[in-house]
Amino acid sequence: MTRYRKTSLGAALLLVACGGDGSGLGTAPARLTLAPVSGVATAGAPLSPAVQVTALDAAGNTAASFVGSVSIALAANPGGAALSGATTVNAVAGVATFANLVLNRSGTGYSLTATAGSLKGDTSGTITVDPGPVSQTQSTVTATPATITASGGGSLATITVTVRDAFGNAVPGKSVVLAVSGSGNSVNQPAAPTGAGGVATGTVSSTVAEVKAVSATVGSVAVTQTASVTVSAGTASQLVFTSQPSDAAAGNVFAPGLVVSAQDPFGNLATGFVGTVTIAIATNPSGGTLSGTTTQPVSNGAAAFNDLSIDKIGAGYTLQVTASPTLGTATSTSFAIVIGAATKLAVIAQPTGTTGGATIAPAVQVEVQDAAGNRVPSASNSITIAIGAKPKNGTLGGTKVRAASSGVASFDDLTVDSAAAGYTLTVTASGLAGATSNTFNVSVGSAAQLGILVPPSNASGGATIAPAVQVEVRDAGGNRVTIATNPVTVAIGTNPNNGALGGTKSVAAASGVAAFSTLSIDSAGTGYTLAVSATGLTGASSNAFNISVGPAAKLGFRVQPTNTAGGATITPAVEVEVRDLGGNRVTSASTSITLAIGTNPASGTLTGTIPKAAVNGLATFSDLSIDQDGTGYTLTAAGGGLTGASSQAFNIAIGGATKLAFFVQPTNTAGGTTIAPAVQVEVQDAGGNRVTGATGNITVALGTNPKSGALGGTKTQPIASGLATFNNLTIDSAAAGYTLT
């Protein structure tokens, strides 16, 4: 007979069909039977050994002839698993083998059922499916809450690790190790392996505010998912320099800028703090001044100071900050302020009041400075000084360009000439910002020099120079010394035509000015100058000016009469000019000029061509003579309503014997009677003057003889002192009209 035996292997049922003698009967199939199935399987792993379904005949023997289709399905599915693999196969010699059946969900009480057409099916015993290996991707890590506050453990995030296999089955009994990114963390590891739900829990806290990544490792498997825990800063409790001041040049902004943070007790940036931070110098080795915006609002927990600078150089500075509302104080690390690059000039020794032209003392000093006003000792810049404010067009004298030495340029010979109040000096140097001095005054100093206040202007010969030449008594700077009364003398300086200066040439200054209102120069010329002088003062020269020929005003002898013999032509020819007041010939004049004897010591008579018309302002008298010898003759010239002229004195001397003249004429007498007084004949020059030095004899005879009379007596007589005397002459025949020769 046929017998069924149900054998329990683990938790599964094994169904065996046997003949009485253990052999298959080989008859027609009547039912199915499942071979023994393992009681414990692993999710996702093929059931092992392979499930076999055998077709049995009515006697329970393998129906080897059966080759039909057999299907396997889940009978009991407590975990909602899916049965995968080939669930329908064809029997071979009555046996269907299912080699790759897989269940994906863990659970207890699973069972299989086999079916094949009308054959009676079979159901297995129960199967337990254990979870598969831990899955990196299916396991999860979560944090609750997701945000905590930085603390020493008072604010916690619970970390839940759910361990699953690849099919999402919870994997119990697994030890979990937590790890947290960042620093300042405190981790409470799960106290026990995962429970039935595959869950293990721990806690995380941190003193560092940041976003934490919490990871879990299950055995050797690192879970891919991590939990994110945001650690927020606690309440602000302190200030901290998070960007310290570094060494900087005086006056230069700290670079990088300073940052002060509001922090919680653990040093986290307290981004929720609302207030302001004020910064000041704490340690101040050089009395420096902190410039820039010293109070800044806090934004996102920090206050940025980007424009701070300190002016005075020194080592060991520190800064201190305070907050409102208060968070205590914080002090920076120490730093140094060093000399910066040269950026500007400053007048460190100001100009003082002085007198015109006098040296400004003490010397003006100019410093090369950095941006904060510290002297730059290495500077050797070339510095130029000039007048800035100029109330009276003053001129700056002295050395106006100096090179700095050890950062300082000293101007020790400066002067300003014009007296006035409110001068300033400016200083410049290439590439540096300039500077302007304080105001200072220049007053009038003591008398030192003369200056031409009103220069001479062009004039005509002999005419008064107008306006009047004025000379100032000045100090060294050229300012009028109004109390001066110095006598001032004027003379011709440059004299292109030997002119003579006329007028009052020495005048005492009144209120510092000497006026010369009567000056004139006679000779026309181009480029005259005047020179002025005064005892103890530096003199001055005028500008050049010209003297031109003026209108006809007078006559003058250009060629004077010279000594000559009586009756002889005066040579060279006498020339008379038409002149202006200065004695310059007026070449345009054609005046008719008359000459006459002025001084006439011998009652001489002037003969010649008179008058003469001037040609080009000159009349030439080429045939003048005077008959009578004499000493001290002069000639006078007149004409055209002009001022006449007198010549220099000249003499008319006795000339050479040229003629005879009866000095004592014969007088009427009786025939034969001696002519008395005695007839005298003299030897004369051309002018009729007796030539007393003449020698020889003179003979007389009858000239006109109306009655053939006879001349008796000594008719030849010797010359004595130019005179021959005939003292015994007679004529015998009486008649009228006799002459002697």
Short mmCIF file of N, CA and C in Angstrom, two decimals, residues 370-481:
data_model
loop_
_atom_site.label_atom_id
_atom_site.label_comp_id
_atom_site.label_asym_id
_atom_site.label_seq_id
_atom_site.Cartn_x
_atom_site.Cartn_y
_atom_site.Cartn_z
N ASP A 370 54.55 111.52 5.64
CA ASP A 370 53.69 110.46 5.13
C ASP A 370 52.24 110.92 5.28
N ALA A 371 51.30 110.03 4.97
CA ALA A 371 49.89 110.42 4.96
C ALA A 371 49.41 110.88 6.33
N ALA A 372 50.07 110.41 7.39
CA ALA A 372 49.63 110.76 8.74
C ALA A 372 50.36 111.95 9.31
N GLY A 373 51.26 112.53 8.54
CA GLY A 373 51.96 113.72 9.03
C GLY A 373 53.26 113.42 9.74
N ASN A 374 53.80 112.21 9.61
CA ASN A 374 55.09 111.88 10.19
C ASN A 374 56.20 112.22 9.19
N ARG A 375 57.28 112.75 9.71
CA ARG A 375 58.42 113.07 8.86
C ARG A 375 58.98 111.79 8.26
N VAL A 376 59.33 111.86 6.97
CA VAL A 376 59.94 110.72 6.28
C VAL A 376 61.44 110.99 6.21
N PRO A 377 62.23 110.43 7.14
CA PRO A 377 63.65 110.79 7.22
C PRO A 377 64.44 110.45 5.97
N SER A 378 63.98 109.48 5.20
CA SER A 378 64.73 109.09 4.00
C SER A 378 64.47 110.01 2.82
N ALA A 379 63.54 110.94 2.95
CA ALA A 379 63.14 111.77 1.81
C ALA A 379 64.21 112.79 1.46
N SER A 380 64.46 112.94 0.17
CA SER A 380 65.40 113.95 -0.33
C SER A 380 64.78 114.71 -1.51
N ASN A 381 63.46 114.83 -1.49
CA ASN A 381 62.74 115.47 -2.60
C ASN A 381 63.20 116.90 -2.83
N SER A 382 63.14 117.32 -4.08
CA SER A 382 63.40 118.71 -4.43
C SER A 382 62.12 119.51 -4.19
N ILE A 383 62.21 120.54 -3.35
CA ILE A 383 61.04 121.30 -2.90
C ILE A 383 61.15 122.73 -3.41
N THR A 384 60.06 123.23 -3.97
CA THR A 384 60.01 124.60 -4.50
C THR A 384 59.08 125.44 -3.64
N ILE A 385 59.55 126.65 -3.31
CA ILE A 385 58.75 127.56 -2.49
C ILE A 385 58.41 128.79 -3.33
N ALA A 386 57.21 129.32 -3.13
CA ALA A 386 56.75 130.48 -3.89
C ALA A 386 55.77 131.26 -3.04
N ILE A 387 55.47 132.49 -3.49
CA ILE A 387 54.46 133.29 -2.80
C ILE A 387 53.09 132.74 -3.16
N GLY A 388 52.24 132.57 -2.13
CA GLY A 388 50.87 132.13 -2.36
C GLY A 388 49.95 133.34 -2.42
N ALA A 389 49.46 133.77 -1.26
CA ALA A 389 48.67 135.00 -1.22
C ALA A 389 49.62 136.17 -1.44
N LYS A 390 49.26 137.05 -2.38
CA LYS A 390 50.15 138.13 -2.78
C LYS A 390 49.37 139.44 -2.73
N PRO A 391 49.30 140.07 -1.56
CA PRO A 391 48.48 141.28 -1.43
C PRO A 391 49.04 142.49 -2.18
N LYS A 392 50.35 142.45 -2.54
CA LYS A 392 50.91 143.63 -3.20
C LYS A 392 51.93 143.25 -4.27
N ASN A 393 51.67 142.19 -4.99
CA ASN A 393 52.54 141.80 -6.09
C ASN A 393 54.01 141.72 -5.69
N GLY A 394 54.23 141.21 -4.49
CA GLY A 394 55.60 141.05 -4.02
C GLY A 394 56.34 139.98 -4.80
N THR A 395 57.66 140.10 -4.79
CA THR A 395 58.53 139.11 -5.43
C THR A 395 59.33 138.40 -4.36
N LEU A 396 59.37 137.07 -4.45
CA LEU A 396 60.12 136.27 -3.49
C LEU A 396 61.55 136.15 -3.96
N GLY A 397 62.48 136.56 -3.11
CA GLY A 397 63.89 136.46 -3.42
C GLY A 397 64.54 135.36 -2.62
N GLY A 398 65.74 134.96 -3.02
CA GLY A 398 66.47 133.92 -2.31
C GLY A 398 66.44 132.62 -3.10
N THR A 399 66.98 131.57 -2.46
CA THR A 399 67.03 130.25 -3.09
C THR A 399 65.67 129.60 -2.93
N LYS A 400 64.97 129.42 -4.04
CA LYS A 400 63.57 128.98 -3.97
C LYS A 400 63.39 127.49 -4.23
N VAL A 401 64.47 126.79 -4.52
CA VAL A 401 64.40 125.32 -4.68
C VAL A 401 65.48 124.71 -3.79
N ARG A 402 65.06 123.84 -2.89
CA ARG A 402 65.99 123.17 -1.97
C ARG A 402 65.68 121.68 -1.96
N ALA A 403 66.72 120.87 -1.81
CA ALA A 403 66.54 119.42 -1.65
C ALA A 403 66.42 119.11 -0.17
N ALA A 404 65.43 118.28 0.17
CA ALA A 404 65.25 117.87 1.56
C ALA A 404 66.44 117.04 2.01
N SER A 405 66.84 117.23 3.25
CA SER A 405 67.88 116.41 3.88
C SER A 405 67.28 115.81 5.13
N SER A 406 67.28 114.47 5.19
CA SER A 406 66.63 113.75 6.31
C SER A 406 65.17 114.17 6.42
N GLY A 407 64.57 114.47 5.28
CA GLY A 407 63.15 114.78 5.26
C GLY A 407 62.80 116.23 5.46
N VAL A 408 63.80 117.12 5.62
CA VAL A 408 63.52 118.55 5.91
C VAL A 408 64.33 119.43 4.95
N ALA A 409 63.65 120.42 4.36
CA ALA A 409 64.32 121.43 3.54
C ALA A 409 64.25 122.76 4.27
N SER A 410 65.41 123.44 4.38
CA SER A 410 65.48 124.71 5.10
C SER A 410 65.77 125.83 4.10
N PHE A 411 64.91 126.85 4.10
CA PHE A 411 65.04 128.01 3.21
C PHE A 411 65.51 129.20 4.05
N ASP A 412 66.83 129.45 4.04
CA ASP A 412 67.41 130.40 4.99
C ASP A 412 67.76 131.76 4.40
N ASP A 413 67.40 132.00 3.13
CA ASP A 413 67.75 133.29 2.53
C ASP A 413 66.58 133.93 1.80
N LEU A 414 65.37 133.63 2.23
CA LEU A 414 64.19 134.15 1.54
C LEU A 414 63.95 135.62 1.89
N THR A 415 63.49 136.36 0.90
CA THR A 415 63.08 137.75 1.10
C THR A 415 61.81 138.01 0.30
N VAL A 416 61.04 139.00 0.75
CA VAL A 416 59.90 139.50 -0.02
C VAL A 416 60.08 141.01 -0.11
N ASP A 417 59.95 141.57 -1.31
CA ASP A 417 60.28 142.97 -1.50
C ASP A 417 59.16 143.93 -1.09
N SER A 418 57.95 143.73 -1.57
CA SER A 418 56.89 144.73 -1.39
C SER A 418 56.22 144.59 -0.03
N ALA A 419 56.14 145.71 0.70
CA ALA A 419 55.51 145.71 2.01
C ALA A 419 54.00 145.58 1.88
N ALA A 420 53.43 144.66 2.66
CA ALA A 420 51.98 144.44 2.69
C ALA A 420 51.68 143.44 3.78
N ALA A 421 50.41 143.35 4.17
CA ALA A 421 49.97 142.40 5.18
C ALA A 421 49.23 141.25 4.51
N GLY A 422 49.46 140.03 5.01
CA GLY A 422 48.69 138.88 4.54
C GLY A 422 49.36 138.04 3.49
N TYR A 423 50.69 138.06 3.40
CA TYR A 423 51.37 137.15 2.49
C TYR A 423 51.28 135.71 3.01
N THR A 424 51.32 134.75 2.10
CA THR A 424 51.56 133.34 2.45
C THR A 424 52.58 132.78 1.48
N LEU A 425 53.18 131.67 1.87
CA LEU A 425 54.10 130.94 1.00
C LEU A 425 53.50 129.58 0.68
N THR A 426 53.72 129.11 -0.53
CA THR A 426 53.29 127.75 -0.89
C THR A 426 54.52 126.92 -1.18
N VAL A 427 54.44 125.62 -0.87
CA VAL A 427 55.54 124.70 -1.15
C VAL A 427 55.00 123.54 -1.98
N THR A 428 55.78 123.12 -2.98
CA THR A 428 55.38 122.04 -3.86
C THR A 428 56.57 121.13 -4.11
N ALA A 429 56.25 119.88 -4.45
CA ALA A 429 57.27 118.90 -4.85
C ALA A 429 56.57 117.88 -5.74
N SER A 430 57.27 117.41 -6.72
CA SER A 430 56.69 116.46 -7.67
C SER A 430 56.17 115.22 -6.95
N GLY A 431 54.91 114.89 -7.22
CA GLY A 431 54.32 113.68 -6.68
C GLY A 431 53.82 113.79 -5.26
N LEU A 432 53.98 114.96 -4.61
CA LEU A 432 53.53 115.13 -3.23
C LEU A 432 52.47 116.23 -3.17
N ALA A 433 51.59 116.12 -2.19
CA ALA A 433 50.61 117.18 -1.95
C ALA A 433 51.34 118.38 -1.35
N GLY A 434 51.06 119.57 -1.88
CA GLY A 434 51.72 120.77 -1.40
C GLY A 434 51.12 121.28 -0.10
N ALA A 435 51.64 122.45 0.35
CA ALA A 435 51.17 123.04 1.60
C ALA A 435 51.28 124.55 1.49
N THR A 436 50.53 125.25 2.34
CA THR A 436 50.54 126.71 2.40
C THR A 436 50.88 127.14 3.81
N SER A 437 51.74 128.15 3.93
CA SER A 437 52.16 128.63 5.24
C SER A 437 51.08 129.48 5.90
N ASN A 438 51.33 129.85 7.13
CA ASN A 438 50.52 130.85 7.81
C ASN A 438 50.74 132.20 7.12
N THR A 439 49.85 133.14 7.37
CA THR A 439 50.03 134.49 6.82
C THR A 439 51.13 135.22 7.60
N PHE A 440 51.81 136.11 6.92
CA PHE A 440 52.81 136.95 7.57
C PHE A 440 52.83 138.30 6.86
N ASN A 441 53.43 139.29 7.53
CA ASN A 441 53.42 140.66 7.03
C ASN A 441 54.83 141.10 6.66
N VAL A 442 54.90 141.95 5.65
CA VAL A 442 56.16 142.59 5.27
C VAL A 442 55.98 144.10 5.44
N SER A 443 56.81 144.69 6.29
CA SER A 443 56.70 146.12 6.57
C SER A 443 57.86 146.86 5.90
N VAL A 444 57.77 148.19 5.89
CA VAL A 444 58.81 149.02 5.27
C VAL A 444 60.02 149.05 6.19
N GLY A 445 61.20 148.80 5.60
CA GLY A 445 62.43 148.81 6.37
C GLY A 445 63.11 150.17 6.31
N SER A 446 64.37 150.22 6.73
CA SER A 446 65.13 151.48 6.71
C SER A 446 65.59 151.78 5.28
N ALA A 447 65.91 153.07 5.06
CA ALA A 447 66.33 153.51 3.73
C ALA A 447 67.58 152.76 3.31
N ALA A 448 67.56 152.20 2.09
CA ALA A 448 68.69 151.42 1.62
C ALA A 448 69.06 151.74 0.18
N GLN A 449 68.13 152.26 -0.58
CA GLN A 449 68.38 152.43 -2.00
C GLN A 449 67.47 153.51 -2.56
N LEU A 450 67.80 153.92 -3.77
CA LEU A 450 66.96 154.85 -4.51
C LEU A 450 66.28 154.10 -5.65
N GLY A 451 65.13 154.60 -6.04
CA GLY A 451 64.41 154.01 -7.17
C GLY A 451 63.71 155.10 -7.94
N ILE A 452 63.61 154.93 -9.25
CA ILE A 452 62.95 155.91 -10.10
C ILE A 452 61.45 155.66 -10.02
N LEU A 453 60.73 156.59 -9.40
CA LEU A 453 59.29 156.46 -9.28
C LEU A 453 58.60 156.92 -10.56
N VAL A 454 58.97 158.13 -11.03
CA VAL A 454 58.46 158.62 -12.32
C VAL A 454 59.68 158.77 -13.22
N PRO A 455 59.82 157.92 -14.23
CA PRO A 455 61.02 157.95 -15.06
C PRO A 455 60.99 159.14 -16.01
N PRO A 456 62.16 159.51 -16.54
CA PRO A 456 62.19 160.59 -17.53
C PRO A 456 61.51 160.13 -18.81
N SER A 457 60.81 161.06 -19.42
CA SER A 457 60.15 160.77 -20.69
C SER A 457 60.88 161.51 -21.80
N ASN A 458 60.57 161.17 -23.02
CA ASN A 458 61.19 161.84 -24.16
C ASN A 458 60.86 163.33 -24.13
N ALA A 459 61.86 164.13 -24.55
CA ALA A 459 61.67 165.59 -24.59
C ALA A 459 62.49 166.14 -25.74
N SER A 460 62.29 167.44 -26.02
CA SER A 460 63.10 168.08 -27.05
C SER A 460 64.25 168.82 -26.38
N GLY A 461 65.29 169.07 -27.17
CA GLY A 461 66.49 169.69 -26.64
C GLY A 461 66.18 170.97 -25.88
N GLY A 462 66.67 171.02 -24.63
CA GLY A 462 66.51 172.21 -23.81
C GLY A 462 65.16 172.36 -23.17
N ALA A 463 64.17 171.55 -23.57
CA ALA A 463 62.83 171.66 -22.99
C ALA A 463 62.78 170.91 -21.67
N THR A 464 61.95 171.38 -20.76
CA THR A 464 61.82 170.73 -19.46
C THR A 464 61.23 169.32 -19.63
N ILE A 465 61.87 168.35 -18.99
CA ILE A 465 61.38 166.97 -19.04
C ILE A 465 60.11 166.88 -18.20
N ALA A 466 59.01 166.49 -18.86
CA ALA A 466 57.72 166.45 -18.16
C ALA A 466 57.04 165.12 -18.50
N PRO A 467 56.34 164.51 -17.53
CA PRO A 467 56.19 165.01 -16.16
C PRO A 467 57.52 164.99 -15.41
N ALA A 468 57.53 165.65 -14.26
CA ALA A 468 58.76 165.75 -13.49
C ALA A 468 59.27 164.37 -13.11
N VAL A 469 60.58 164.22 -13.22
CA VAL A 469 61.22 162.98 -12.76
C VAL A 469 61.09 162.91 -11.25
N GLN A 470 60.65 161.71 -10.73
CA GLN A 470 60.51 161.54 -9.28
C GLN A 470 61.35 160.35 -8.83
N VAL A 471 62.05 160.55 -7.74
CA VAL A 471 62.94 159.52 -7.20
C VAL A 471 62.49 159.17 -5.79
N GLU A 472 62.34 157.86 -5.54
CA GLU A 472 61.93 157.39 -4.21
C GLU A 472 63.14 156.96 -3.40
N VAL A 473 63.06 157.20 -2.11
CA VAL A 473 63.99 156.59 -1.16
C VAL A 473 63.31 155.30 -0.71
N ARG A 474 63.99 154.17 -0.93
CA ARG A 474 63.36 152.87 -0.70
C ARG A 474 64.16 152.02 0.28
N ASP A 475 63.43 151.06 0.89
CA ASP A 475 64.13 150.08 1.71
C ASP A 475 64.73 149.02 0.80
N ALA A 476 65.29 147.98 1.39
CA ALA A 476 65.95 146.94 0.59
C ALA A 476 64.99 146.23 -0.33
N GLY A 477 63.68 146.25 0.01
CA GLY A 477 62.69 145.58 -0.83
C GLY A 477 62.07 146.48 -1.86
N GLY A 478 62.50 147.74 -1.91
CA GLY A 478 61.95 148.65 -2.90
C GLY A 478 60.72 149.40 -2.44
N ASN A 479 60.41 149.37 -1.15
CA ASN A 479 59.26 150.09 -0.63
C ASN A 479 59.66 151.52 -0.24
N ARG A 480 58.78 152.47 -0.52
CA ARG A 480 59.09 153.87 -0.19
C ARG A 480 59.20 154.06 1.32
N VAL A 481 60.30 154.70 1.71
CA VAL A 481 60.50 155.05 3.13
C VAL A 481 59.94 156.45 3.31
#
